[in-house]
Tab-separated table of C-alpha atoms in Angstrom:
chain	number	residue	atom	x	y	z
T	1	MET	CA	0.000	0.000	0.000
T	2	ALA	CA	2.818	2.389	0.939
T	3	ASP	CA	4.661	1.591	-2.283
T	4	SER	CA	1.481	2.298	-4.230
T	5	ARG	CA	1.025	5.700	-2.586
T	6	LEU	CA	4.685	6.542	-3.134
T	7	GLY	CA	4.365	5.629	-6.793
T	8	ARG	CA	1.349	7.916	-7.203
T	9	TRP	CA	3.183	10.791	-5.504
T	10	ILE	CA	6.207	10.308	-7.758
T	11	CYS	CA	3.976	10.324	-10.854
T	12	LEU	CA	2.261	13.489	-9.629
T	13	LEU	CA	5.615	15.157	-8.976
T	14	LEU	CA	6.901	14.234	-12.429
T	15	ALA	CA	3.708	15.574	-14.017
T	16	CYS	CA	4.123	18.876	-12.164
T	17	ILE	CA	7.759	19.138	-13.235
T	18	ALA	CA	6.778	18.449	-16.845
T	19	LEU	CA	4.098	21.154	-16.717
T	20	ILE	CA	6.561	23.676	-15.283
T	21	LEU	CA	9.097	22.879	-17.991
T	22	LEU	CA	6.408	23.160	-20.674
T	23	ASN	CA	5.282	26.588	-19.531
T	24	ALA	CA	8.703	28.069	-18.735
T	25	GLU	CA	11.503	26.851	-20.954
T	26	ALA	CA	14.167	28.763	-19.046
T	27	ALA	CA	13.751	30.293	-15.608
T	28	SER	CA	17.043	32.168	-15.576
T	29	ILE	CA	16.471	35.284	-17.687
T	30	PRO	CA	17.709	38.081	-15.393
T	31	ILE	CA	15.925	41.346	-14.818
T	32	THR	CA	17.513	44.513	-16.184
T	33	ILE	CA	16.853	47.548	-13.994
T	34	VAL	CA	16.980	50.794	-15.981
T	35	GLU	CA	18.665	52.943	-13.368
T	36	THR	CA	19.118	55.820	-15.818
T	37	ALA	CA	15.321	56.106	-15.988
T	38	LYS	CA	15.257	57.754	-12.556
T	39	ALA	CA	16.866	60.894	-13.925
T	40	LYS	CA	13.928	61.165	-16.332
T	41	GLY	CA	11.389	60.652	-13.566
T	42	ALA	CA	10.469	57.334	-15.181
T	43	VAL	CA	9.756	55.322	-12.055
T	44	CYS	CA	7.337	52.788	-10.618
T	45	LEU	CA	4.561	53.745	-8.216
T	46	ASP	CA	7.022	53.637	-5.291
T	47	GLY	CA	9.760	55.585	-7.057
T	48	SER	CA	11.967	52.601	-7.936
T	49	ALA	CA	13.500	52.268	-11.403
T	50	PRO	CA	11.604	50.183	-14.001
T	51	GLY	CA	12.805	46.840	-15.301
T	52	TYR	CA	12.567	44.284	-18.071
T	53	HIS	CA	13.813	40.813	-18.970
T	54	LEU	CA	15.731	40.324	-22.235
T	55	GLU	CA	16.753	37.123	-23.987
T	56	ARG	CA	18.997	37.932	-26.924
T	57	GLY	CA	18.236	36.758	-30.454
T	58	SER	CA	20.485	34.593	-32.558
T	59	GLY	CA	21.051	33.518	-36.132
T	60	SER	CA	18.363	34.771	-38.498
T	61	GLY	CA	16.610	36.503	-35.587
T	62	ILE	CA	19.517	38.679	-34.523
T	63	ASN	CA	17.846	41.870	-35.813
T	64	ASN	CA	14.270	40.923	-34.926
T	65	TRP	CA	12.645	42.209	-31.741
T	66	LEU	CA	9.550	41.084	-29.836
T	67	VAL	CA	8.665	43.436	-26.987
T	68	HIS	CA	5.985	42.020	-24.693
T	69	MET	CA	4.317	44.195	-22.064
T	70	GLU	CA	3.283	42.573	-18.810
T	71	GLY	CA	-0.316	42.827	-17.625
T	72	GLY	CA	-1.804	43.175	-14.179
T	73	GLY	CA	-4.915	45.364	-14.115
T	74	TRP	CA	-5.018	49.006	-13.078
T	75	CYS	CA	-5.276	51.182	-9.996
T	76	GLU	CA	-7.951	53.814	-10.329
T	77	ASP	CA	-7.423	55.989	-7.239
T	78	THR	CA	-4.983	56.716	-4.428
T	79	GLU	CA	-6.234	53.866	-2.251
T	80	THR	CA	-5.886	51.159	-4.911
T	81	CYS	CA	-2.530	52.507	-6.068
T	82	LEU	CA	-1.230	52.464	-2.505
T	83	SER	CA	-2.274	48.806	-2.265
T	84	ARG	CA	0.003	48.052	-5.246
T	85	LYS	CA	2.881	50.300	-4.228
T	86	ASN	CA	4.763	47.740	-2.140
T	87	THR	CA	4.148	44.763	-4.420
T	88	TYR	CA	5.736	43.679	-7.700
T	89	LYS	CA	2.934	45.581	-9.426
T	90	GLY	CA	4.235	48.844	-8.021
T	91	SER	CA	7.906	48.355	-7.236
T	92	SER	CA	10.826	46.807	-9.086
T	93	ASP	CA	12.314	46.041	-5.666
T	94	LYS	CA	9.570	43.439	-5.236
T	95	MET	CA	9.960	41.808	-8.648
T	96	GLU	CA	11.564	38.383	-9.075
T	97	LYS	CA	15.150	38.660	-10.247
T	98	THR	CA	14.859	35.996	-12.935
T	99	MET	CA	12.020	34.837	-15.153
T	100	GLY	CA	11.201	32.028	-17.546
T	101	PHE	CA	9.772	32.695	-21.006
T	102	SER	CA	7.171	30.591	-22.780
T	103	GLY	CA	4.540	30.823	-25.505
T	104	ILE	CA	5.122	33.763	-27.825
T	105	LEU	CA	8.382	34.440	-25.923
T	106	GLY	CA	9.549	30.819	-25.985
T	107	SER	CA	13.037	29.885	-27.178
T	108	LYS	CA	12.366	26.489	-28.796
T	109	GLN	CA	11.860	26.318	-32.552
T	110	SER	CA	9.467	23.378	-32.232
T	111	SER	CA	7.094	25.309	-29.985
T	112	ASN	CA	7.573	28.861	-31.278
T	113	PRO	CA	8.741	28.426	-34.881
T	114	ASP	CA	8.411	32.025	-36.069
T	115	PHE	CA	9.831	33.967	-33.116
T	116	TYR	CA	12.010	31.555	-31.100
T	117	ASN	CA	15.343	33.166	-32.071
T	118	TRP	CA	14.267	36.810	-31.937
T	119	ASN	CA	15.382	39.240	-29.262
T	120	ARG	CA	12.535	38.684	-26.784
T	121	ILE	CA	11.705	41.137	-24.010
T	122	LYS	CA	9.138	41.299	-21.256
T	123	ILE	CA	8.638	44.811	-19.877
T	124	ARG	CA	7.583	44.607	-16.234
T	125	TYR	CA	4.435	46.477	-15.239
T	126	CYS	CA	4.658	48.673	-12.148
T	127	ASP	CA	2.599	51.803	-12.844
T	128	GLY	CA	-1.054	50.697	-12.908
T	129	SER	CA	-2.081	52.748	-15.963
T	130	SER	CA	-1.175	50.563	-18.956
T	131	PHE	CA	1.979	52.691	-19.268
T	132	THR	CA	0.019	55.905	-19.953
T	133	GLY	CA	0.347	58.023	-16.806
T	134	ASP	CA	2.426	61.140	-16.297
T	135	VAL	CA	1.768	63.361	-13.296
T	136	ALA	CA	4.732	65.604	-12.533
T	137	THR	CA	3.936	66.418	-8.918
T	138	VAL	CA	4.229	63.846	-6.133
T	139	ASP	CA	1.987	64.078	-3.088
T	140	PRO	CA	4.290	63.853	-0.023
T	141	LYS	CA	1.472	62.183	1.914
T	142	THR	CA	1.448	59.156	-0.391
T	143	ASN	CA	4.769	59.341	-2.283
T	144	LEU	CA	3.018	57.794	-5.277
T	145	TYR	CA	4.533	58.333	-8.706
T	146	PHE	CA	2.190	58.190	-11.696
T	147	ARG	CA	4.741	57.878	-14.498
T	148	GLY	CA	3.721	54.974	-16.741
T	149	GLU	CA	4.308	56.797	-20.028
T	150	ARG	CA	7.791	57.831	-18.965
T	151	ILE	CA	8.542	54.215	-18.019
T	152	TRP	CA	7.540	53.008	-21.466
T	153	GLN	CA	9.709	55.601	-23.198
T	154	ALA	CA	12.717	54.974	-20.941
T	155	VAL	CA	12.615	51.212	-21.501
T	156	ILE	CA	12.159	51.586	-25.258
T	157	ASP	CA	15.075	54.047	-25.360
T	158	ASP	CA	17.209	51.486	-23.534
T	159	LEU	CA	16.273	48.772	-26.024
T	160	LEU	CA	16.899	51.055	-29.005
T	161	ALA	CA	20.405	51.675	-27.673
T	162	LYS	CA	20.928	47.915	-27.411
T	163	GLY	CA	20.271	47.346	-31.097
T	164	MET	CA	16.527	47.672	-31.607
T	165	ASN	CA	17.249	50.812	-33.640
T	166	ARG	CA	18.487	48.403	-36.348
T	167	ALA	CA	15.411	46.176	-36.245
T	168	GLN	CA	14.352	44.479	-39.451
T	169	ASN	CA	11.233	42.921	-37.927
T	170	ALA	CA	9.516	43.965	-34.714
T	171	ILE	CA	6.403	43.225	-32.689
T	172	LEU	CA	4.947	45.129	-29.752
T	173	SER	CA	2.717	42.742	-27.842
T	174	GLY	CA	1.243	42.329	-24.399
T	175	CYS	CA	-1.217	40.534	-22.169
T	176	SER	CA	-4.317	42.096	-20.562
T	177	ALA	CA	-3.442	45.623	-19.334
T	178	GLY	CA	-0.154	45.162	-21.190
T	179	ALA	CA	-2.052	44.259	-24.348
T	180	LEU	CA	-4.083	47.444	-24.020
T	181	ALA	CA	-0.759	49.255	-23.640
T	182	ALA	CA	0.467	47.614	-26.842
T	183	ILE	CA	-2.551	48.988	-28.710
T	184	LEU	CA	-2.233	52.466	-27.211
T	185	HIS	CA	1.516	52.647	-28.004
T	186	CYS	CA	1.490	50.744	-31.284
T	187	ASP	CA	1.849	53.599	-33.766
T	188	LYS	CA	4.377	55.369	-31.510
T	189	PHE	CA	6.448	52.175	-31.338
T	190	ALA	CA	6.462	51.869	-35.131
T	191	SER	CA	7.539	55.520	-35.512
T	192	LEU	CA	10.695	54.884	-33.457
T	193	LEU	CA	11.975	52.045	-35.633
T	194	PRO	CA	13.637	52.080	-39.079
T	195	ALA	CA	11.268	53.110	-41.859
T	196	ASN	CA	11.959	49.912	-43.803
T	197	ALA	CA	11.316	47.587	-40.834
T	198	ARG	CA	8.282	45.307	-40.744
T	199	VAL	CA	6.512	46.422	-37.545
T	200	LYS	CA	3.242	45.052	-36.221
T	201	CYS	CA	1.413	44.774	-32.888
T	202	VAL	CA	-0.270	41.877	-31.105
T	203	SER	CA	-2.867	42.277	-28.352
T	204	ASP	CA	-3.625	39.239	-26.194
T	205	ALA	CA	-6.766	39.706	-24.081
T	206	GLY	CA	-6.438	43.475	-24.255
T	207	TYR	CA	-9.470	44.334	-26.361
T	208	PHE	CA	-11.587	45.615	-23.480
T	209	ILE	CA	-14.906	46.738	-24.884
T	210	HIS	CA	-17.122	49.683	-24.038
T	211	GLY	CA	-19.731	47.169	-22.992
T	212	THR	CA	-23.132	47.223	-21.353
T	213	ASP	CA	-23.300	45.455	-18.006
T	214	ILE	CA	-26.164	43.475	-16.460
T	215	SER	CA	-27.699	46.683	-15.065
T	216	GLY	CA	-27.919	48.225	-18.528
T	217	GLY	CA	-25.179	50.725	-17.709
T	218	SER	CA	-21.425	50.782	-18.345
T	219	TYR	CA	-19.546	50.429	-15.079
T	220	VAL	CA	-16.268	49.942	-16.953
T	221	GLU	CA	-16.556	53.414	-18.514
T	222	SER	CA	-16.565	55.071	-15.102
T	223	PHE	CA	-13.732	52.795	-13.946
T	224	PHE	CA	-11.499	53.662	-16.896
T	225	GLY	CA	-12.402	57.314	-16.411
T	226	LYS	CA	-10.972	57.155	-12.886
T	227	VAL	CA	-7.786	55.496	-14.144
T	228	VAL	CA	-7.271	58.205	-16.762
T	229	GLN	CA	-7.965	60.976	-14.241
T	230	THR	CA	-5.759	59.576	-11.468
T	231	HIS	CA	-2.748	58.949	-13.721
T	232	GLY	CA	-3.033	62.031	-15.924
T	233	SER	CA	-3.240	59.740	-18.944
T	234	ALA	CA	-5.278	61.930	-21.291
T	235	LYS	CA	-2.308	63.710	-22.872
T	236	ASN	CA	-0.608	60.390	-23.663
T	237	LEU	CA	-3.525	58.601	-25.318
T	238	PRO	CA	-3.537	58.524	-29.139
T	239	ALA	CA	-4.368	62.010	-30.420
T	240	SER	CA	-6.223	60.506	-33.373
T	241	CYS	CA	-8.767	59.321	-30.808
T	242	THR	CA	-8.751	62.089	-28.195
T	243	SER	CA	-9.338	64.663	-30.942
T	244	ARG	CA	-12.678	62.958	-31.625
T	245	MET	CA	-13.988	61.931	-28.190
T	246	ARG	CA	-13.572	62.136	-24.448
T	247	PRO	CA	-10.163	60.839	-23.245
T	248	GLU	CA	-11.578	58.060	-21.072
T	249	LEU	CA	-13.239	56.569	-24.141
T	250	CYS	CA	-9.808	56.358	-25.751
T	251	PHE	CA	-8.895	53.712	-23.180
T	252	PHE	CA	-11.214	51.426	-25.172
T	253	PRO	CA	-9.440	49.772	-28.129
T	254	GLN	CA	-12.536	49.831	-30.332
T	255	TYR	CA	-12.173	53.618	-30.660
T	256	VAL	CA	-8.377	53.685	-30.934
T	257	ALA	CA	-8.040	50.904	-33.508
T	258	GLN	CA	-10.206	52.780	-36.016
T	259	THR	CA	-7.390	55.198	-36.840
T	260	MET	CA	-4.321	53.047	-36.154
T	261	LYS	CA	-1.791	52.961	-38.976
T	262	THR	CA	0.233	49.963	-37.778
T	263	PRO	CA	-1.135	46.445	-38.416
T	264	LEU	CA	-2.767	44.899	-35.350
T	265	PHE	CA	-3.542	41.287	-34.439
T	266	LEU	CA	-6.127	40.465	-31.778
T	267	ILE	CA	-5.910	37.319	-29.696
T	268	ASN	CA	-8.979	37.220	-27.504
T	269	SER	CA	-11.749	35.056	-26.246
T	270	ALA	CA	-15.245	36.225	-27.040
T	271	TYR	CA	-15.937	35.007	-23.486
T	272	ASP	CA	-12.912	36.667	-21.911
T	273	ALA	CA	-12.829	35.644	-18.253
T	274	TRP	CA	-11.814	39.115	-17.012
T	275	GLN	CA	-14.407	40.917	-19.092
T	276	LEU	CA	-17.274	38.681	-18.002
T	277	LYS	CA	-16.307	39.251	-14.358
T	278	ASN	CA	-15.597	42.975	-14.589
T	279	ILE	CA	-17.416	44.451	-17.582
T	280	LEU	CA	-20.548	42.307	-17.956
T	281	ALA	CA	-21.193	41.509	-14.288
T	282	PRO	CA	-18.883	43.579	-12.049
T	283	SER	CA	-19.319	43.060	-8.315
T	284	ALA	CA	-20.306	46.718	-7.901
T	285	VAL	CA	-23.357	46.028	-10.069
T	286	ASP	CA	-24.024	42.436	-9.007
T	287	SER	CA	-24.662	43.452	-5.391
T	288	LYS	CA	-26.552	40.267	-4.503
T	289	GLY	CA	-23.898	37.996	-5.988
T	290	SER	CA	-26.332	36.204	-8.258
T	291	TRP	CA	-23.700	36.055	-11.002
T	292	LYS	CA	-20.833	34.854	-8.807
T	293	SER	CA	-20.965	31.172	-9.772
T	294	CYS	CA	-21.680	31.866	-13.454
T	295	LYS	CA	-18.745	34.272	-13.758
T	296	LEU	CA	-16.347	31.652	-12.393
T	297	ASP	CA	-17.643	28.711	-14.413
T	298	LEU	CA	-19.873	29.100	-17.461
T	299	LYS	CA	-21.185	25.574	-16.916
T	300	LYS	CA	-22.882	26.899	-13.761
T	301	CYS	CA	-24.790	29.653	-15.580
T	302	SER	CA	-28.557	29.455	-15.676
T	303	ALA	CA	-30.230	29.379	-19.067
T	304	ALA	CA	-31.074	33.079	-18.749
T	305	GLN	CA	-27.536	33.970	-17.680
T	306	LEU	CA	-25.996	31.999	-20.529
T	307	GLN	CA	-28.247	33.875	-22.938
T	308	THR	CA	-26.892	37.147	-21.488
T	309	VAL	CA	-23.340	35.821	-21.853
T	310	GLN	CA	-24.038	35.000	-25.502
T	311	GLY	CA	-25.327	38.542	-25.893
T	312	TYR	CA	-22.015	39.811	-24.532
T	313	ARG	CA	-20.240	37.820	-27.224
T	314	GLN	CA	-22.280	39.751	-29.775
T	315	GLN	CA	-21.319	43.038	-28.097
T	316	PHE	CA	-17.681	41.983	-28.281
T	317	LEU	CA	-17.822	41.029	-31.966
T	318	ARG	CA	-19.547	44.317	-32.838
T	319	ALA	CA	-16.800	46.200	-31.002
T	320	VAL	CA	-14.153	44.263	-32.948
T	321	ASN	CA	-15.877	45.164	-36.200
T	322	THR	CA	-16.107	48.809	-35.111
T	323	GLY	CA	-12.396	48.964	-34.420
T	324	LEU	CA	-10.917	46.792	-37.142
T	325	GLY	CA	-13.536	46.792	-39.881
T	326	SER	CA	-12.610	44.733	-42.907
T	327	SER	CA	-8.979	45.837	-43.143
T	328	SER	CA	-6.821	43.026	-44.477
T	329	SER	CA	-3.890	44.258	-42.358
T	330	LYS	CA	-5.759	43.411	-39.172
T	331	GLY	CA	-5.637	39.843	-37.863
T	332	LEU	CA	-8.006	37.972	-35.571
T	333	PHE	CA	-7.906	34.833	-33.463
T	334	ILE	CA	-11.136	34.974	-31.460
T	335	ASN	CA	-11.893	31.685	-29.761
T	336	SER	CA	-14.743	30.611	-27.509
T	337	CYS	CA	-12.636	29.421	-24.568
T	338	TYR	CA	-13.330	30.809	-21.111
T	339	ALA	CA	-9.859	32.349	-20.872
T	340	HIS	CA	-7.827	35.497	-20.317
T	341	CYS	CA	-4.311	35.786	-21.752
T	342	GLN	CA	-3.364	32.807	-23.901
T	343	SER	CA	-0.163	33.706	-25.776
T	344	GLY	CA	2.169	33.426	-22.795
T	345	SER	CA	1.574	29.738	-22.136
T	346	GLN	CA	3.017	27.007	-24.316
T	347	VAL	CA	-0.117	24.935	-23.757
T	348	THR	CA	-2.344	27.494	-25.449
T	349	TRP	CA	0.204	29.032	-27.853
T	350	PHE	CA	1.491	26.087	-29.876
T	351	SER	CA	1.211	22.564	-28.490
T	352	ASP	CA	-0.773	19.372	-28.953
T	353	LYS	CA	-3.360	20.753	-26.523
T	354	SER	CA	-3.620	24.253	-27.973
T	355	PRO	CA	-7.101	25.586	-28.808
T	356	VAL	CA	-7.841	25.494	-32.525
T	357	VAL	CA	-10.023	27.821	-34.603
T	358	SER	CA	-10.641	26.871	-38.238
T	359	ASN	CA	-8.024	24.107	-37.982
T	360	THR	CA	-5.366	26.647	-36.930
T	361	LYS	CA	-3.459	27.063	-33.663
T	362	MET	CA	-2.810	30.483	-32.221
T	363	GLY	CA	0.963	30.442	-32.698
T	364	LYS	CA	0.648	29.548	-36.368
T	365	ALA	CA	-2.078	32.145	-36.937
T	366	VAL	CA	0.087	34.975	-35.561
T	367	GLY	CA	3.167	33.840	-37.487
T	368	ASP	CA	1.263	33.514	-40.770
T	369	TRP	CA	-0.225	36.981	-40.280
T	370	PHE	CA	3.072	38.633	-39.370
T	371	TYR	CA	4.889	37.218	-42.382
T	372	ASP	CA	1.955	37.843	-44.738
T	373	ARG	CA	1.486	34.148	-45.476
T	374	GLY	CA	-2.248	34.682	-45.605
T	375	ALA	CA	-5.131	36.797	-44.329
T	376	ILE	CA	-5.884	35.570	-40.808
T	377	GLN	CA	-9.291	36.489	-39.443
T	378	LYS	CA	-10.567	33.526	-37.463
T	379	ILE	CA	-13.685	33.800	-35.304
T	380	ASP	CA	-14.899	30.792	-33.347
T	381	CYS	CA	-18.455	29.504	-32.951
T	382	GLU	CA	-20.525	30.035	-29.783
T	383	TYR	CA	-19.606	28.496	-26.440
T	384	PRO	CA	-19.504	25.551	-25.761
T	385	CYS	CA	-18.889	24.499	-29.354
T	386	ASN	CA	-15.105	24.119	-29.393
T	387	PRO	CA	-13.805	20.830	-27.911
T	388	THR	CA	-10.169	22.037	-28.148
T	389	CYS	CA	-10.887	24.577	-25.394
T	390	VAL	CA	-10.813	21.816	-22.774
T	391	SER	CA	-7.190	22.464	-21.699
T	392	VAL	CA	-8.077	26.133	-21.106
T	393	ASP	CA	-11.545	25.868	-19.622
T	394	SER	CA	-10.525	23.183	-17.139
T	395	ASP	CA	-7.879	25.502	-15.670
T	396	SER	CA	-9.993	28.656	-15.451
């Protein structure tokens, strides 16, 4: 009996080790702290210098650059920003010193065939504004620095000096709040690189829509408005949008993407786990908690709730059409998995268990789009139609 239990524990341990290795091919990529950024006032919420992780390219990828912006939500007022200040979301002093890359940042040709040997960077997120804030004054009572835009510029300047100024191919990507940042900074990023470089942007779970919630209102609009106000973001949002509408609306990609010049690829679930929890049925609106179980597991939704969820999918697809239209330069991989951020994991990016839309895996779809191997606009059927979502849905 003891031998049997020991055998099961060993098998479980080996399975865990295999999963760790699958999702992080190398856990030793050191953090680079941009100390020179302090002189520019480009600092995290607590005043520490910003940081990033860089794994150098090789061979044919030596002059190719993939800059991925970390996600992690937002802080919309002094109280919520203070709660982040002494964590890795607000201080580089609290960040891990090394990191493993996987998915779109992975270093193995078999699991990331188009980008494995590029210069791959993850910019750490410590400002709470999707890298858009810039408030010059610092309140001595809180010692909070709202300097996200300066952080972005300081890190990009550092990378340009390290060879990105000679880029032949480049991608600005991100996950969640970092993916929103990639959209908001996309055209600016392209303008800083050589004119003959192929430059495109990839947003993974960053297409937050100006959606209607279960009360019939738009709680997320007021939330984003507070973020923009607190961080002084308005002046750093794309002028092509702010010249047409209120600044807080330009935190929504559907309004920014309309006038973007740089090609954009959207990776997103039409049932994005964060959006269903925070845009469709935010706790502030769902005061009785009637949506709590449904938001955590779509299989627990009532028939009426699932109908509302399907209606949200329609809102999402309309917002995608509003932003991207029929432009052939825009790419889509919209699946029906209950997920949020899928490009950073090898399981979902390019593996035997990866979700498939129209017989195509995410990693192949992005690579084909970037290298113009075909027009890639893949939109999945309604939940729960896609059996390849099982590896995602079971972990949500």
